[in-house]
Steps between C-alpha positions, in 0.01 A plus 500: 500500500699198381840535331501412132817292464441452128652843437835332568462337158580831330854614421398855593428402858805274528739764364356765733532259795859425402579873503319548831689215669833611351460861614373409848814292553716765332365775725558280803861444404572842347656656809727202563603465134544875449735517800717241326506706179242287317170652396352194332384184666528205262544677161396192297165478681449873458564456125245217482249719686564798274472298178188316621323825586616653169346202320178564693487864392593446135274199443205680656563818302578351159335158494196519723400843374306595812228247413605253768324485833616315811157406623378753755822703516450876494656733244731646763650163589539413131677833438718457809607141431565558129653850498578653840692205647700430180597866461597524868719187475671623183555847652638342816759320289573799280532760774632320808643164400871441529598463134721227359322204662342370181685229313496420129310179578243675723229542230502124441448442872224761511311323218460189716216645713264574206590166338429306820169684527417413138572130567286514815212668314510246217501205741235648730274579202493129420399402854137534599337820378829684452606822668356781289206726572301440181727233356716211614796731436585808708576731205359520146842464332539165682157368403583190297129424461433836331816565296677165477821361646719620212395862540536483878853359476599752231363787710684382809824459302470859374420623851797321656730636230374855557536470877853359478589788266348744750704330771815570301396866477477501881848343519640753252347787698635350823855489364478846339366657819780336700757656266330840526511485878879472508660790687489822304220401261183510711476573870367213711 
Protein backbone atom coordinates (compact mmCIF):
# COMPACT_ATOMS: atom_id res chain seq x y z
CA UNK A 1 0.00 0.00 0.00
CA UNK A 2 2.97 2.35 0.33
CA UNK A 3 4.80 3.75 -2.71
CA UNK A 4 8.31 2.40 -3.18
CA UNK A 5 10.31 5.52 -4.04
CA UNK A 6 13.52 3.51 -4.39
CA UNK A 7 12.46 2.53 -7.91
CA UNK A 8 13.43 6.09 -8.87
CA UNK A 9 17.06 4.97 -8.49
CA UNK A 10 16.82 3.02 -11.75
CA UNK A 11 17.51 4.56 -15.16
CA UNK A 12 14.65 2.49 -16.58
CA UNK A 13 12.10 4.24 -14.41
CA UNK A 14 13.65 7.69 -14.89
CA UNK A 15 13.79 7.37 -18.69
CA UNK A 16 10.18 6.15 -18.82
CA UNK A 17 9.11 9.05 -16.57
CA UNK A 18 10.98 11.49 -18.80
CA UNK A 19 9.10 10.16 -21.84
CA UNK A 20 5.79 10.28 -19.97
CA UNK A 21 6.28 13.89 -18.86
CA UNK A 22 7.53 14.95 -22.31
CA UNK A 23 4.57 13.40 -24.14
CA UNK A 24 1.96 14.66 -21.66
CA UNK A 25 3.23 18.21 -22.25
CA UNK A 26 3.58 17.56 -25.99
CA UNK A 27 0.00 16.32 -26.27
CA UNK A 28 -1.20 19.34 -24.31
CA UNK A 29 0.57 21.70 -26.68
CA UNK A 30 0.11 19.72 -29.91
CA UNK A 31 -2.97 21.55 -31.13
CA UNK A 32 -1.46 24.98 -30.50
CA UNK A 33 1.93 24.09 -32.02
CA UNK A 34 0.41 22.25 -34.98
CA UNK A 35 -1.72 25.29 -35.84
CA UNK A 36 1.51 27.29 -36.08
CA UNK A 37 3.05 24.71 -38.43
CA UNK A 38 5.22 23.07 -35.76
CA UNK A 39 4.64 19.45 -34.83
CA UNK A 40 7.40 19.13 -32.24
CA UNK A 41 7.52 20.72 -28.85
CA UNK A 42 11.12 21.25 -27.73
CA UNK A 43 13.04 19.00 -30.20
CA UNK A 44 16.17 18.83 -28.00
CA UNK A 45 14.18 17.46 -25.05
CA UNK A 46 12.42 15.00 -27.33
CA UNK A 47 15.86 13.83 -28.54
CA UNK A 48 17.06 13.37 -24.96
CA UNK A 49 13.89 11.40 -24.18
CA UNK A 50 14.26 9.23 -27.27
CA UNK A 51 17.94 8.47 -26.64
CA UNK A 52 17.36 7.79 -22.94
CA UNK A 53 14.58 5.31 -23.66
CA UNK A 54 16.68 3.74 -26.44
CA UNK A 55 19.48 3.27 -23.90
CA UNK A 56 16.95 1.62 -21.57
CA UNK A 57 15.87 -0.85 -24.25
CA UNK A 58 19.33 -1.72 -25.57
CA UNK A 59 20.99 -2.07 -22.16
CA UNK A 60 18.19 -4.30 -20.91
CA UNK A 61 18.23 -6.44 -24.05
CA UNK A 62 21.98 -6.81 -24.56
CA UNK A 63 23.56 -6.28 -21.14
CA UNK A 64 21.07 -7.42 -18.57
CA UNK A 65 20.06 -10.50 -20.55
CA UNK A 66 16.63 -10.81 -18.98
CA UNK A 67 18.20 -11.88 -15.67
CA UNK A 68 17.53 -8.57 -13.96
CA UNK A 69 14.54 -8.09 -11.69
CA UNK A 70 13.20 -4.81 -10.35
CA UNK A 71 12.06 -6.16 -7.02
CA UNK A 72 8.37 -7.05 -7.17
CA UNK A 73 7.74 -5.72 -10.68
CA UNK A 74 5.68 -8.01 -12.89
CA UNK A 75 6.82 -9.36 -16.25
CA UNK A 76 4.30 -7.16 -18.06
CA UNK A 77 5.65 -3.96 -16.55
CA UNK A 78 9.23 -5.05 -17.30
CA UNK A 79 8.28 -5.79 -20.92
CA UNK A 80 6.37 -2.51 -21.24
CA UNK A 81 9.07 -0.28 -19.75
CA UNK A 82 11.93 -1.94 -21.64
CA UNK A 83 10.34 -2.63 -25.04
CA UNK A 84 6.88 -1.19 -25.63
CA UNK A 85 7.60 2.39 -24.53
CA UNK A 86 10.98 2.58 -26.35
CA UNK A 87 9.51 1.22 -29.58
CA UNK A 88 6.54 3.60 -29.35
CA UNK A 89 8.84 6.61 -28.81
CA UNK A 90 11.10 5.64 -31.72
CA UNK A 91 8.08 5.01 -33.99
CA UNK A 92 6.58 8.35 -32.96
CA UNK A 93 9.77 10.06 -34.12
CA UNK A 94 10.11 7.97 -37.26
CA UNK A 95 6.51 8.23 -38.44
CA UNK A 96 5.20 11.59 -37.25
CA UNK A 97 8.09 13.82 -36.24
CA UNK A 98 8.86 16.88 -38.30
CA UNK A 99 12.25 15.96 -39.77
CA UNK A 100 15.29 18.22 -39.84
CA UNK A 101 15.22 19.26 -36.17
CA UNK A 102 18.25 17.23 -35.14
CA UNK A 103 21.59 18.99 -35.10
CA UNK A 104 25.06 17.55 -35.60
CA UNK A 105 25.79 18.22 -31.92
CA UNK A 106 22.55 16.61 -30.71
CA UNK A 107 24.03 13.15 -29.92
CA UNK A 108 26.54 14.78 -27.57
CA UNK A 109 23.70 16.54 -25.76
CA UNK A 110 21.70 13.31 -25.60
CA UNK A 111 24.62 11.49 -23.93
CA UNK A 112 24.44 13.84 -20.95
CA UNK A 113 21.38 12.14 -19.38
CA UNK A 114 22.97 8.66 -19.11
CA UNK A 115 26.26 10.19 -17.93
CA UNK A 116 24.54 12.25 -15.23
CA UNK A 117 22.72 9.11 -14.13
CA UNK A 118 26.01 7.17 -14.02
CA UNK A 119 27.58 9.89 -11.83
CA UNK A 120 24.53 9.86 -9.56
CA UNK A 121 24.61 6.05 -9.26
CA UNK A 122 28.32 6.02 -8.44
CA UNK A 123 27.94 8.71 -5.76
CA UNK A 124 24.75 7.22 -4.30
CA UNK A 125 26.36 3.75 -4.13
CA UNK A 126 29.00 5.19 -1.82
CA UNK A 127 26.43 6.71 0.54
CA UNK A 128 24.76 4.46 3.07
CA UNK A 129 23.74 1.08 1.68
CA UNK A 130 23.75 2.24 -1.94
CA UNK A 131 20.84 2.18 -4.34
CA UNK A 132 20.79 -1.30 -5.86
CA UNK A 133 18.43 -4.17 -5.17
CA UNK A 134 21.02 -6.84 -4.32
CA UNK A 135 24.05 -4.60 -4.49
CA UNK A 136 25.07 -1.04 -3.69
CA UNK A 137 24.91 -0.43 -7.45
CA UNK A 138 21.70 -0.37 -9.50
CA UNK A 139 23.02 -2.46 -12.42
CA UNK A 140 25.56 -5.29 -12.61
CA UNK A 141 27.77 -3.51 -15.18
CA UNK A 142 28.15 -0.64 -12.67
CA UNK A 143 29.02 -2.88 -9.73
CA UNK A 144 32.51 -1.72 -8.78
CA UNK A 145 32.55 -4.15 -5.85
CA UNK A 146 32.01 -7.16 -8.14
CA UNK A 147 33.92 -6.26 -11.32
CA UNK A 148 36.25 -3.41 -10.34
CA UNK A 149 36.39 0.28 -11.17
CA UNK A 150 38.51 -0.20 -14.30
CA UNK A 151 36.05 -2.59 -15.91
CA UNK A 152 33.09 -0.38 -14.95
CA UNK A 153 34.71 2.72 -16.48
CA UNK A 154 35.74 0.82 -19.62
CA UNK A 155 32.22 -0.59 -20.02
CA UNK A 156 30.65 2.84 -19.59
CA UNK A 157 33.11 4.36 -22.09
CA UNK A 158 32.15 1.71 -24.67
CA UNK A 159 28.46 2.25 -23.94
CA UNK A 160 28.68 6.02 -24.31
CA UNK A 161 30.60 5.63 -27.57
CA UNK A 162 27.99 3.22 -28.94
CA UNK A 163 25.12 5.48 -27.91
CA UNK A 164 26.71 8.58 -29.42
CA UNK A 165 27.25 6.60 -32.64
CA UNK A 166 23.60 5.52 -32.53
CA UNK A 167 22.66 9.16 -32.00
CA UNK A 168 24.50 10.05 -35.19
CA UNK A 169 22.54 7.35 -37.00
CA UNK A 170 19.36 9.05 -35.76
CA UNK A 171 20.68 12.40 -37.02
CA UNK A 172 21.62 10.89 -40.39
CA UNK A 173 18.16 9.32 -40.71
CA UNK A 174 16.57 12.63 -39.70
CA UNK A 175 18.40 14.53 -42.44
CA UNK A 176 17.83 11.83 -45.08
CA UNK A 177 14.11 11.65 -44.30
CA UNK A 178 13.87 15.45 -44.53
CA UNK A 179 15.42 15.33 -48.01
CA UNK A 180 13.07 12.52 -49.07
CA UNK A 181 10.06 14.54 -47.95
CA UNK A 182 10.85 17.40 -50.32
CA UNK A 183 8.04 17.98 -52.83
CA UNK A 184 7.90 15.30 -55.48
CA UNK A 185 9.88 12.65 -53.59
CA UNK A 186 7.51 11.40 -50.90
CA UNK A 187 4.03 12.67 -50.17
CA UNK A 188 3.59 14.23 -46.72
